[in-house]
CSV table of C-alpha atoms and ligand atoms in Angstrom, one decimal:
chain,number,residue,atom,x,y,z
T,10,UNK,CA,-0.1,-0.3,-0.2
T,11,UNK,CA,1.3,3.2,-0.9
T,12,UNK,CA,2.9,5.7,2.2
T,13,UNK,CA,0.9,9.1,2.8
T,14,UNK,CA,1.9,11.5,-0.3
T,15,UNK,CA,3.3,8.7,-2.0
T,16,UNK,CA,3.0,6.8,-5.2
T,17,UNK,CA,4.2,3.8,-6.8
T,18,UNK,CA,7.5,5.2,-9.0
T,19,UNK,CA,9.0,3.1,-11.8
T,20,UNK,CA,11.9,5.5,-11.7
T,21,UNK,CA,13.3,3.3,-8.2
T,22,UNK,CA,16.9,1.7,-8.7
T,23,UNK,CA,16.5,-1.8,-9.4
T,24,UNK,CA,13.6,-4.1,-8.5
T,25,UNK,CA,9.4,-3.6,-8.8
T,26,UNK,CA,8.2,0.0,-8.4
T,27,UNK,CA,8.8,1.1,-5.0
T,28,UNK,CA,7.1,4.1,-2.9
T,29,UNK,CA,8.0,7.6,-4.4
T,30,UNK,CA,11.4,9.3,-3.2
T,31,UNK,CA,10.4,11.8,-0.7
T,32,UNK,CA,14.0,13.0,-1.2
T,33,UNK,CA,15.8,11.4,-4.1
T,34,UNK,CA,19.5,11.3,-4.0
T,35,UNK,CA,20.8,13.1,-7.6
T,36,UNK,CA,24.6,13.5,-6.8
T,37,UNK,CA,27.3,11.4,-4.8
T,38,UNK,CA,30.7,12.9,-4.8
T,39,UNK,CA,33.8,11.6,-3.2
T,40,UNK,CA,36.3,14.2,-2.4
T,41,UNK,CA,40.1,13.5,-1.8
T,42,UNK,CA,42.2,16.2,0.1
T,43,UNK,CA,44.9,16.0,2.5
T,44,UNK,CA,44.8,19.8,4.5
T,45,UNK,CA,47.4,18.3,7.3
T,46,UNK,CA,46.3,14.8,7.0
T,47,UNK,CA,44.2,12.6,4.5
T,48,UNK,CA,40.4,12.8,4.4
T,49,UNK,CA,38.5,11.1,2.2
T,50,UNK,CA,34.7,12.8,2.4
T,51,UNK,CA,31.5,12.0,0.9
T,52,UNK,CA,28.6,14.8,-0.5
T,53,UNK,CA,25.2,13.5,-0.9
T,54,UNK,CA,23.0,15.8,-2.9
T,55,UNK,CA,19.3,15.7,-3.3
T,56,UNK,CA,16.8,16.8,-5.5
T,57,UNK,CA,16.2,19.8,-3.7
T,58,UNK,CA,19.4,21.0,-3.5
T,59,UNK,CA,20.2,20.0,0.1
T,60,UNK,CA,23.6,18.6,1.0
T,61,UNK,CA,24.9,15.9,3.1
T,62,UNK,CA,28.2,15.3,4.7
T,63,UNK,CA,30.3,11.8,5.9
T,64,UNK,CA,33.6,11.2,6.8
T,65,UNK,CA,35.3,8.5,4.6
T,66,UNK,CA,38.5,8.2,6.1
T,67,UNK,CA,40.7,5.1,7.2
T,68,UNK,CA,44.3,6.0,7.7
T,69,UNK,CA,46.8,4.8,5.5
T,70,UNK,CA,43.9,3.4,3.3
T,71,UNK,CA,42.1,6.2,2.2
T,72,UNK,CA,42.0,5.5,-1.2
T,73,UNK,CA,40.6,1.9,-0.5
T,74,UNK,CA,37.7,3.2,0.8
T,75,UNK,CA,37.2,6.3,-2.1
T,76,UNK,CA,37.4,3.3,-4.6
T,77,UNK,CA,35.1,1.2,-2.6
T,78,UNK,CA,32.4,4.0,-2.3
T,79,UNK,CA,32.8,5.6,-6.0
T,80,UNK,CA,32.7,2.1,-8.0
T,81,UNK,CA,30.6,0.4,-5.5
T,82,UNK,CA,28.1,2.2,-3.5
T,83,UNK,CA,27.8,5.6,-5.5
T,84,UNK,CA,26.1,4.5,-8.3
T,85,UNK,CA,23.3,2.2,-6.4
T,86,UNK,CA,22.1,5.7,-4.5
T,87,UNK,CA,21.3,7.7,-7.5
T,88,UNK,CA,17.6,8.1,-7.0
T,89,UNK,CA,17.7,6.6,-3.9
T,90,UNK,CA,15.4,8.4,-1.0
T,91,UNK,CA,17.5,10.1,1.2
T,92,UNK,CA,15.0,10.1,4.4
T,93,UNK,CA,15.0,6.0,4.2
T,94,UNK,CA,18.2,5.7,6.2
T,95,UNK,CA,17.6,2.7,8.0
T,96,UNK,CA,16.7,1.0,4.6
T,97,UNK,CA,20.0,2.5,3.4
T,98,UNK,CA,22.0,0.8,6.5
T,99,UNK,CA,20.1,-2.3,5.5
T,100,UNK,CA,20.5,-2.2,1.9
T,101,UNK,CA,24.4,-1.7,2.4
T,102,UNK,CA,25.1,-4.2,4.6
T,103,UNK,CA,22.7,-6.6,4.9
T,104,UNK,CA,22.3,-6.2,1.4
T,105,UNK,CA,26.0,-7.2,1.0
T,106,UNK,CA,27.6,-10.3,0.0
T,107,UNK,CA,31.1,-9.2,1.7
T,108,UNK,CA,30.1,-8.0,5.2
T,109,UNK,CA,32.7,-5.8,7.5
T,110,UNK,CA,35.5,-5.1,7.5
T,111,UNK,CA,37.2,-1.5,8.0
T,112,UNK,CA,37.2,-0.7,3.9
T,113,UNK,CA,33.6,-1.9,3.9
T,114,UNK,CA,32.0,-0.4,7.1
T,115,UNK,CA,33.4,3.3,6.8
T,116,UNK,CA,32.2,3.6,3.2
T,117,UNK,CA,28.5,2.8,4.7
T,118,UNK,CA,29.1,4.8,7.4
T,119,UNK,CA,30.1,8.0,5.1
T,120,UNK,CA,26.7,7.3,3.3
T,121,UNK,CA,25.0,6.7,6.6
T,122,UNK,CA,26.2,10.0,8.2
T,123,UNK,CA,25.8,12.3,5.5
T,124,UNK,CA,21.7,10.6,5.1
T,125,UNK,CA,21.9,12.2,9.3
T,126,UNK,CA,23.2,15.7,8.2
T,127,UNK,CA,20.9,15.5,4.9
T,128,UNK,CA,17.4,14.6,7.7
T,129,UNK,CA,19.1,17.4,9.8
T,130,UNK,CA,18.6,19.9,7.0
T,131,UNK,CA,15.5,19.1,5.9
T,132,UNK,CA,14.4,19.6,9.5
T,133,UNK,CA,16.2,22.5,10.5
T,134,UNK,CA,17.3,20.7,12.9
T,135,UNK,CA,20.5,19.7,14.9
T,136,UNK,CA,21.1,16.0,14.5
T,137,UNK,CA,21.0,15.3,18.3
T,138,UNK,CA,17.5,16.6,18.7
T,139,UNK,CA,16.4,14.0,16.1
T,140,UNK,CA,18.3,11.4,17.7
T,141,UNK,CA,16.0,12.5,21.2
T,142,UNK,CA,17.8,15.6,22.3
T,143,UNK,CA,20.3,16.4,25.0
T,144,UNK,CA,20.6,14.1,27.5
T,145,UNK,CA,24.0,16.2,29.1
T,146,UNK,CA,25.0,19.9,29.3
T,147,UNK,CA,28.2,19.3,27.2
T,148,UNK,CA,30.7,16.3,26.1
T,149,UNK,CA,33.5,15.3,28.0
T,150,UNK,CA,36.8,15.2,26.1
T,151,UNK,CA,39.9,14.0,27.0
T,152,UNK,CA,43.5,15.8,25.4
T,153,UNK,CA,46.8,14.1,24.6
T,154,UNK,CA,49.8,15.2,26.9
T,155,UNK,CA,52.8,13.3,25.7
T,156,UNK,CA,56.2,14.0,26.5
T,157,UNK,CA,59.6,12.4,25.7
T,158,UNK,CA,60.4,11.6,29.2
T,159,UNK,CA,58.3,12.2,32.7
T,160,UNK,CA,59.4,16.0,33.0
T,161,UNK,CA,57.8,16.8,29.5
T,162,UNK,CA,54.7,14.4,30.0
T,163,UNK,CA,54.0,16.6,33.2
T,164,UNK,CA,54.9,20.2,31.3
T,165,UNK,CA,52.0,18.7,28.6
T,166,UNK,CA,49.8,17.6,31.5
T,167,UNK,CA,49.9,20.9,33.0
T,168,UNK,CA,48.8,22.8,29.9
T,169,UNK,CA,45.9,20.5,29.2
T,170,UNK,CA,44.7,21.7,32.5
T,171,UNK,CA,45.4,24.6,32.2
T,172,UNK,CA,43.9,24.7,29.1
T,173,UNK,CA,40.6,23.5,31.0
T,174,UNK,CA,40.3,19.9,30.0
T,175,UNK,CA,38.5,17.3,32.7
T,176,UNK,CA,40.3,14.4,31.5
T,177,UNK,CA,44.1,13.8,29.8
T,178,UNK,CA,45.4,10.8,28.4
T,179,UNK,CA,49.2,10.3,29.4
T,180,UNK,CA,52.1,8.8,27.1
T,181,UNK,CA,55.5,8.7,27.2
T,182,UNK,CA,58.8,7.6,25.4
T,183,UNK,CA,60.3,4.4,27.1
T,184,UNK,CA,64.0,4.8,27.6
T,185,UNK,CA,66.0,3.5,25.8
T,186,UNK,CA,63.8,3.2,23.0
T,187,UNK,CA,64.3,5.7,20.2
T,188,UNK,CA,60.8,6.3,19.0
T,189,UNK,CA,57.4,5.3,21.0
T,190,UNK,CA,54.0,5.4,19.6
T,191,UNK,CA,51.5,8.2,21.2
T,192,UNK,CA,54.4,10.6,21.7
T,193,UNK,CA,54.4,13.2,18.9
T,194,UNK,CA,57.1,15.7,18.5
T,195,UNK,CA,54.3,18.7,18.0
T,196,UNK,CA,52.3,18.5,21.3
T,197,UNK,CA,49.2,20.3,20.0
T,198,UNK,CA,48.6,18.9,16.9
T,199,UNK,CA,49.5,14.7,16.9
T,200,UNK,CA,49.6,12.9,13.9
T,201,UNK,CA,50.4,9.4,14.0
T,202,UNK,CA,50.9,9.0,10.0
T,203,UNK,CA,54.4,10.4,9.5
T,204,UNK,CA,55.4,9.2,6.3
T,205,UNK,CA,54.8,7.4,2.6
T,206,UNK,CA,56.4,3.7,3.9
T,207,UNK,CA,55.7,3.4,7.4
T,208,UNK,CA,58.1,4.5,9.6
T,209,UNK,CA,59.6,1.5,11.8
T,210,UNK,CA,59.3,2.1,15.8
T,211,UNK,CA,60.9,-0.1,18.4
T,212,UNK,CA,59.3,-1.9,20.9
T,213,UNK,CA,60.5,-3.5,24.6
T,214,UNK,CA,57.8,-4.5,26.8
T,215,UNK,CA,59.7,-5.6,29.6
T,216,UNK,CA,61.0,-1.6,29.3
T,217,UNK,CA,57.6,-0.2,28.6
T,218,UNK,CA,56.4,-2.1,31.5
T,219,UNK,CA,58.6,-0.5,34.4
T,220,UNK,CA,58.6,3.0,32.5
T,221,UNK,CA,54.5,3.7,32.8
T,222,UNK,CA,53.6,3.1,36.3
T,223,UNK,CA,56.5,5.3,37.4
T,224,UNK,CA,55.3,7.8,34.6
T,225,UNK,CA,51.9,7.8,35.3
T,226,UNK,CA,52.5,7.5,39.4
T,227,UNK,CA,54.3,11.0,38.9
T,228,UNK,CA,51.7,12.6,37.2
T,229,UNK,CA,48.9,11.9,39.9
T,230,UNK,CA,51.7,12.9,42.6
T,231,UNK,CA,52.0,16.3,41.1
T,232,UNK,CA,48.7,17.3,39.7
T,233,UNK,CA,46.4,15.2,42.4
T,234,UNK,CA,43.0,13.2,41.2
T,235,UNK,CA,40.5,15.7,40.3
T,236,UNK,CA,40.5,15.0,37.0
T,237,UNK,CA,40.0,11.8,35.0
T,238,UNK,CA,43.8,10.2,33.6
T,239,UNK,CA,43.6,8.0,30.9
T,240,UNK,CA,46.8,5.8,29.0
T,241,UNK,CA,46.3,3.9,25.8
T,242,UNK,CA,48.4,0.7,25.7
T,243,UNK,CA,47.9,0.4,21.6
T,244,UNK,CA,47.5,-3.5,21.6
T,245,UNK,CA,50.9,-4.3,22.6
T,246,UNK,CA,50.4,-6.3,25.7
T,247,UNK,CA,49.7,-10.3,26.1
T,248,UNK,CA,47.0,-10.9,28.7
T,249,UNK,CA,48.8,-11.9,31.4
T,250,UNK,CA,51.2,-8.4,30.5
T,251,UNK,CA,48.5,-6.6,30.6
T,252,UNK,CA,46.6,-7.5,33.9
T,253,UNK,CA,50.0,-7.2,35.7
T,254,UNK,CA,50.1,-3.2,33.9
T,255,UNK,CA,46.7,-2.9,35.2
T,256,UNK,CA,47.0,-4.5,38.3
T,257,UNK,CA,50.7,-1.4,38.7
T,258,UNK,CA,48.7,1.1,38.2
T,259,UNK,CA,45.1,0.7,40.7
T,260,UNK,CA,46.9,3.1,42.9
T,261,UNK,CA,46.5,5.6,39.7
T,262,UNK,CA,43.0,5.5,39.5
T,263,UNK,CA,43.0,5.6,35.6
T,264,UNK,CA,39.8,6.5,33.7
T,265,UNK,CA,40.6,3.6,32.0
T,266,UNK,CA,43.3,1.3,30.2
T,267,UNK,CA,43.1,1.7,27.0
T,268,UNK,CA,43.3,-1.3,24.3
T,269,UNK,CA,45.8,-4.0,26.6
T,270,UNK,CA,45.7,-6.8,24.1
T,271,UNK,CA,45.6,-7.3,20.1
T,272,UNK,CA,41.5,-6.4,18.5
T,273,UNK,CA,41.7,-9.8,17.6
T,274,UNK,CA,42.5,-11.3,21.1
T,275,UNK,CA,39.5,-10.9,23.1
T,276,UNK,CA,39.1,-14.2,24.9
T,277,UNK,CA,42.5,-12.6,26.7
T,278,UNK,CA,39.8,-9.6,28.1
T,279,UNK,CA,38.5,-12.4,30.2
T,280,UNK,CA,42.4,-12.8,32.0
T,281,UNK,CA,42.4,-9.1,32.3
T,282,UNK,CA,39.5,-9.1,34.4
T,283,UNK,CA,40.4,-11.8,36.8
T,284,UNK,CA,43.9,-9.9,37.8
T,285,UNK,CA,42.5,-6.0,38.2
T,286,UNK,CA,40.0,-3.5,38.5
T,287,UNK,CA,41.8,-0.4,36.3
T,288,UNK,CA,38.4,0.1,34.1
T,289,UNK,CA,38.8,-1.3,30.4
T,290,UNK,CA,38.7,0.3,27.1
T,291,UNK,CA,38.7,-1.0,24.1
T,292,UNK,CA,37.2,-0.8,20.3
T,293,UNK,CA,38.8,2.1,17.9
T,294,UNK,CA,39.5,-0.9,15.1
T,295,UNK,CA,36.7,-2.9,15.8
T,296,UNK,CA,33.8,-2.4,12.6
T,297,UNK,CA,30.6,-4.2,14.1
T,298,UNK,CA,28.4,-4.5,17.4
T,299,UNK,CA,28.8,-8.2,16.6
T,300,UNK,CA,33.2,-7.4,17.1
T,301,UNK,CA,31.8,-6.1,20.4
T,302,UNK,CA,28.9,-8.9,21.3
T,303,UNK,CA,31.1,-10.8,24.1
T,304,UNK,CA,33.5,-7.8,25.4
T,305,UNK,CA,30.2,-6.1,25.8
T,306,UNK,CA,28.2,-9.4,27.2
T,307,UNK,CA,30.6,-10.8,29.4
T,308,UNK,CA,31.2,-7.3,30.7
T,309,UNK,CA,34.6,-7.9,30.1
T,310,UNK,CA,35.3,-4.4,29.0
T,311,UNK,CA,33.7,-1.0,30.7
T,312,UNK,CA,34.1,1.6,27.5
T,313,UNK,CA,33.6,1.0,24.0
T,314,UNK,CA,35.1,2.7,22.0
T,315,UNK,CA,33.9,2.3,18.0
T,316,UNK,CA,33.8,5.7,16.1
T,317,UNK,CA,30.9,6.7,13.8
T,318,UNK,CA,33.1,6.5,10.7
T,319,UNK,CA,34.4,3.4,11.2
T,320,UNK,CA,31.6,1.2,12.8
T,321,UNK,CA,28.9,2.0,10.2
T,322,UNK,CA,27.8,5.5,10.9
T,323,UNK,CA,25.5,7.1,13.2
T,324,UNK,CA,22.8,4.5,12.9
T,325,UNK,CA,24.9,1.7,13.9
T,326,UNK,CA,27.3,3.3,16.3
T,327,UNK,CA,23.3,4.4,17.9
T,328,UNK,CA,22.7,0.3,18.1
T,329,UNK,CA,26.3,-0.4,19.6
T,330,UNK,CA,25.7,1.7,22.6
T,331,UNK,CA,22.4,0.8,22.6
T,332,UNK,CA,23.0,-2.4,23.3
T,333,UNK,CA,26.2,-1.4,25.3
T,334,UNK,CA,24.1,0.4,28.2
T,335,UNK,CA,22.1,-3.1,28.8
T,336,UNK,CA,25.1,-3.9,29.9
T,337,UNK,CA,26.1,-0.9,31.5
T,338,UNK,CA,28.9,-0.3,29.5
T,339,UNK,CA,29.8,3.5,28.3
T,340,UNK,CA,30.9,5.1,24.8
T,341,UNK,CA,34.2,6.9,24.7
T,342,UNK,CA,34.6,7.0,21.1
T,343,UNK,CA,37.9,6.8,18.8
T,344,UNK,CA,38.7,11.0,18.2
T,345,UNK,CA,42.4,11.1,16.7
T,346,UNK,CA,43.0,13.3,14.0
T,347,UNK,CA,42.1,11.0,11.9
T,348,UNK,CA,38.9,11.3,11.9
T,349,UNK,CA,38.0,14.3,10.1
T,350,UNK,CA,35.7,16.9,11.4
T,351,UNK,CA,32.5,15.1,9.8
T,352,UNK,CA,33.1,12.6,12.1
T,353,UNK,CA,33.7,14.7,14.9
T,354,UNK,CA,30.3,16.4,14.6
T,355,UNK,CA,28.3,13.5,13.9
T,356,UNK,CA,29.7,11.8,17.3
T,357,UNK,CA,29.4,15.1,19.4
T,358,UNK,CA,25.2,14.9,18.2
T,359,UNK,CA,25.4,11.3,19.4
T,360,UNK,CA,27.4,12.0,22.5
T,361,UNK,CA,25.4,14.2,23.8
T,362,UNK,CA,22.1,12.5,23.1
T,363,UNK,CA,22.7,8.8,24.6
T,364,UNK,CA,22.6,7.9,27.8
T,365,UNK,CA,25.2,6.0,28.2
T,366,UNK,CA,27.9,8.2,27.3
T,367,UNK,CA,31.1,8.0,28.5
T,368,UNK,CA,33.8,10.6,27.3
T,369,UNK,CA,34.8,11.4,23.8
T,370,UNK,CA,38.4,11.7,22.5
T,371,UNK,CA,39.4,15.3,21.1
T,372,UNK,CA,43.0,15.3,19.2
T,373,UNK,CA,42.7,19.0,17.7
T,374,UNK,CA,42.7,19.4,13.8
T,375,UNK,CA,45.0,21.1,12.4
T,376,UNK,CA,44.6,24.8,11.6
T,377,UNK,CA,44.2,23.8,7.5
T,378,UNK,CA,41.7,20.9,8.5
T,379,UNK,CA,39.3,23.3,10.6
T,380,UNK,CA,39.4,25.9,7.5
T,381,UNK,CA,38.4,23.4,5.2
T,382,UNK,CA,35.6,21.6,7.4
T,383,UNK,CA,34.5,25.2,9.2
T,384,UNK,CA,32.0,23.8,11.8
T,385,UNK,CA,29.9,24.6,14.4
T,386,UNK,CA,31.3,22.6,17.1
T,387,UNK,CA,33.2,24.5,19.8
T,388,UNK,CA,36.1,23.6,23.0
T,389,UNK,CA,34.8,25.6,26.6
T,390,UNK,CA,35.8,24.2,30.0
T,391,UNK,CA,36.8,20.8,29.0
T,392,UNK,CA,34.0,20.3,26.9
T,393,UNK,CA,32.6,20.4,23.0
T,394,UNK,CA,29.3,21.7,21.9
T,395,UNK,CA,27.8,20.1,18.9
T,396,UNK,CA,26.2,23.5,18.1
T,397,UNK,CA,22.9,24.2,16.8
T,398,UNK,CA,23.1,24.1,13.0
T,399,UNK,CA,20.8,22.2,10.9
T,400,UNK,CA,22.4,18.7,10.4
T,401,UNK,CA,25.6,18.1,11.6
T,402,UNK,CA,27.0,21.4,11.5
T,403,UNK,CA,29.6,20.6,9.5
T,404,UNK,CA,30.7,22.0,5.9
T,405,UNK,CA,33.8,21.7,3.1
T,406,UNK,CA,35.0,24.3,1.3
T,407,UNK,CA,35.4,22.7,-2.1
T,408,UNK,CA,38.1,25.3,-3.6
T,409,UNK,CA,40.2,25.1,-0.6
T,410,UNK,CA,40.3,21.5,0.1
T,411,UNK,CA,41.5,21.1,-4.1
T,412,UNK,CA,45.0,23.2,-2.8
T,413,UNK,CA,45.6,20.2,-0.6
T,414,UNK,CA,45.8,17.3,-3.2
T,415,UNK,CA,46.6,13.7,-1.4
T,416,UNK,CA,50.1,12.7,0.1
T,417,UNK,CA,50.5,9.1,0.7
T,418,UNK,CA,50.7,8.6,4.7
T,419,UNK,CA,51.3,5.3,6.8
T,420,UNK,CA,50.9,4.8,10.5
T,421,UNK,CA,54.4,3.2,11.5
T,422,UNK,CA,55.2,-0.4,12.6
T,423,UNK,CA,56.7,-1.9,15.9
T,424,UNK,CA,59.7,-4.2,15.4
T,425,UNK,CA,61.1,-5.6,19.3
T,426,UNK,CA,64.7,-4.8,19.9
T,427,UNK,CA,66.1,-8.2,18.1
T,428,UNK,CA,64.3,-6.9,14.8
T,429,UNK,CA,61.4,-9.4,15.0
T,430,UNK,CA,58.0,-7.6,14.3
T,431,UNK,CA,55.5,-6.8,17.3
T,432,UNK,CA,51.9,-5.7,17.2
T,433,UNK,CA,50.8,-2.5,16.1
K,4,GCO,C1,43.7,7.0,20.0
K,4,GCO,C2,44.7,5.8,19.0
K,4,GCO,C3,45.3,6.3,17.5
K,4,GCO,C4,45.1,5.6,16.2
K,4,GCO,C5,44.9,6.4,15.4
K,4,GCO,C6,45.2,4.9,14.0
K,4,GCO,O1,43.6,6.6,20.6
K,4,GCO,O2,43.7,7.7,19.8
K,4,GCO,O3,45.3,4.9,19.1
K,4,GCO,O4,46.4,7.3,17.6
K,4,GCO,O5,46.0,4.6,16.4
K,4,GCO,O6,44.3,7.1,15.2
K,4,GCO,O7,44.9,6.1,12.8
K,5,MG,MG1,43.9,3.9,21.1
């Protein structure tokens, strides 16, 4: 039976006649630019001229997603009804034979995010109002303090606290290793994808496990306990090593210990849980609710860190959050510089609306990035506000974007002192 205001249309893409599209999509453009770092952005334009943006950036694999979108997804979007957000998600995910994985889920995310942006603009409302409205006054974010040594780390923590941050992630160089992932040259704008061919970092689990409790202990000793302190392990430990680290950090009262073990070793979290009460976060490389299922159902983690851009967009991220809420697991969305302002805005609209928001990662984008993606979100008092503009509140300056062409850039790899490969 036709919906109110709609009549069967023979023009619908593929298959039998359908209900006439309310807001047909007319154009799908993939924009690749590099204002300080690489970004892939999908722009959908409807017949009535409304545009929506979606982030499609997959760090170090940008062109794979751009091709997936251009060659396989965009042709199926033309003529499709932009108001059918859930159906489009199901079409791209459930309709597809090859499922999940970062390339596919990032492409689906871009489409989904752009459709929410369009919906907000049609309604004249910011996306968070469409998601149920505010559940909180603002989105608490954490910044990235890091130093080559403890003295530099302490200076950086001081800088973040002076800037009003209520939560700080602390990373420190490991003595005897020439570089450590998470410790950057430029302290405010951290960019890990630093070379066309991956840089090789050196790794020693023994040295790392000795360095971290001392460094984080020094942070608490100097600045006290009135702010949230976080640490990212970057998937580098075995379960028993992570258990030991978690236990040795209990006196530091961490907000979380992030990614203690490689993402594919989810059973390992059971062992970690048996040994430490340090809260655990993971999920930045997980791409679907099915990847998080065991971790959430067994309450093996306290925070799920999937992101809008890498886990299927607002529609799917909202589903993950709702599932996690059932188990009292809160969210802590990934928000490094490789997640574009479009993704950050989408995350903020979701963060402010869902009941089980925990914290939002916030690595400031460079000035060039902010200029290419003018946005309405703002930082004040340790929180981000998504802004009240209709949709996501982010645009892209095409002319400026064209002045920053794509440059190959990769994340580093990690070798042990004996030259063998270690986990990322
Ligand atoms: C984080 C991360 C980043 C990622 C980077 C990969 O918690 O912010 O671990 O540093 O490694 O975003 O693309
Ligand atoms: Mg991380």
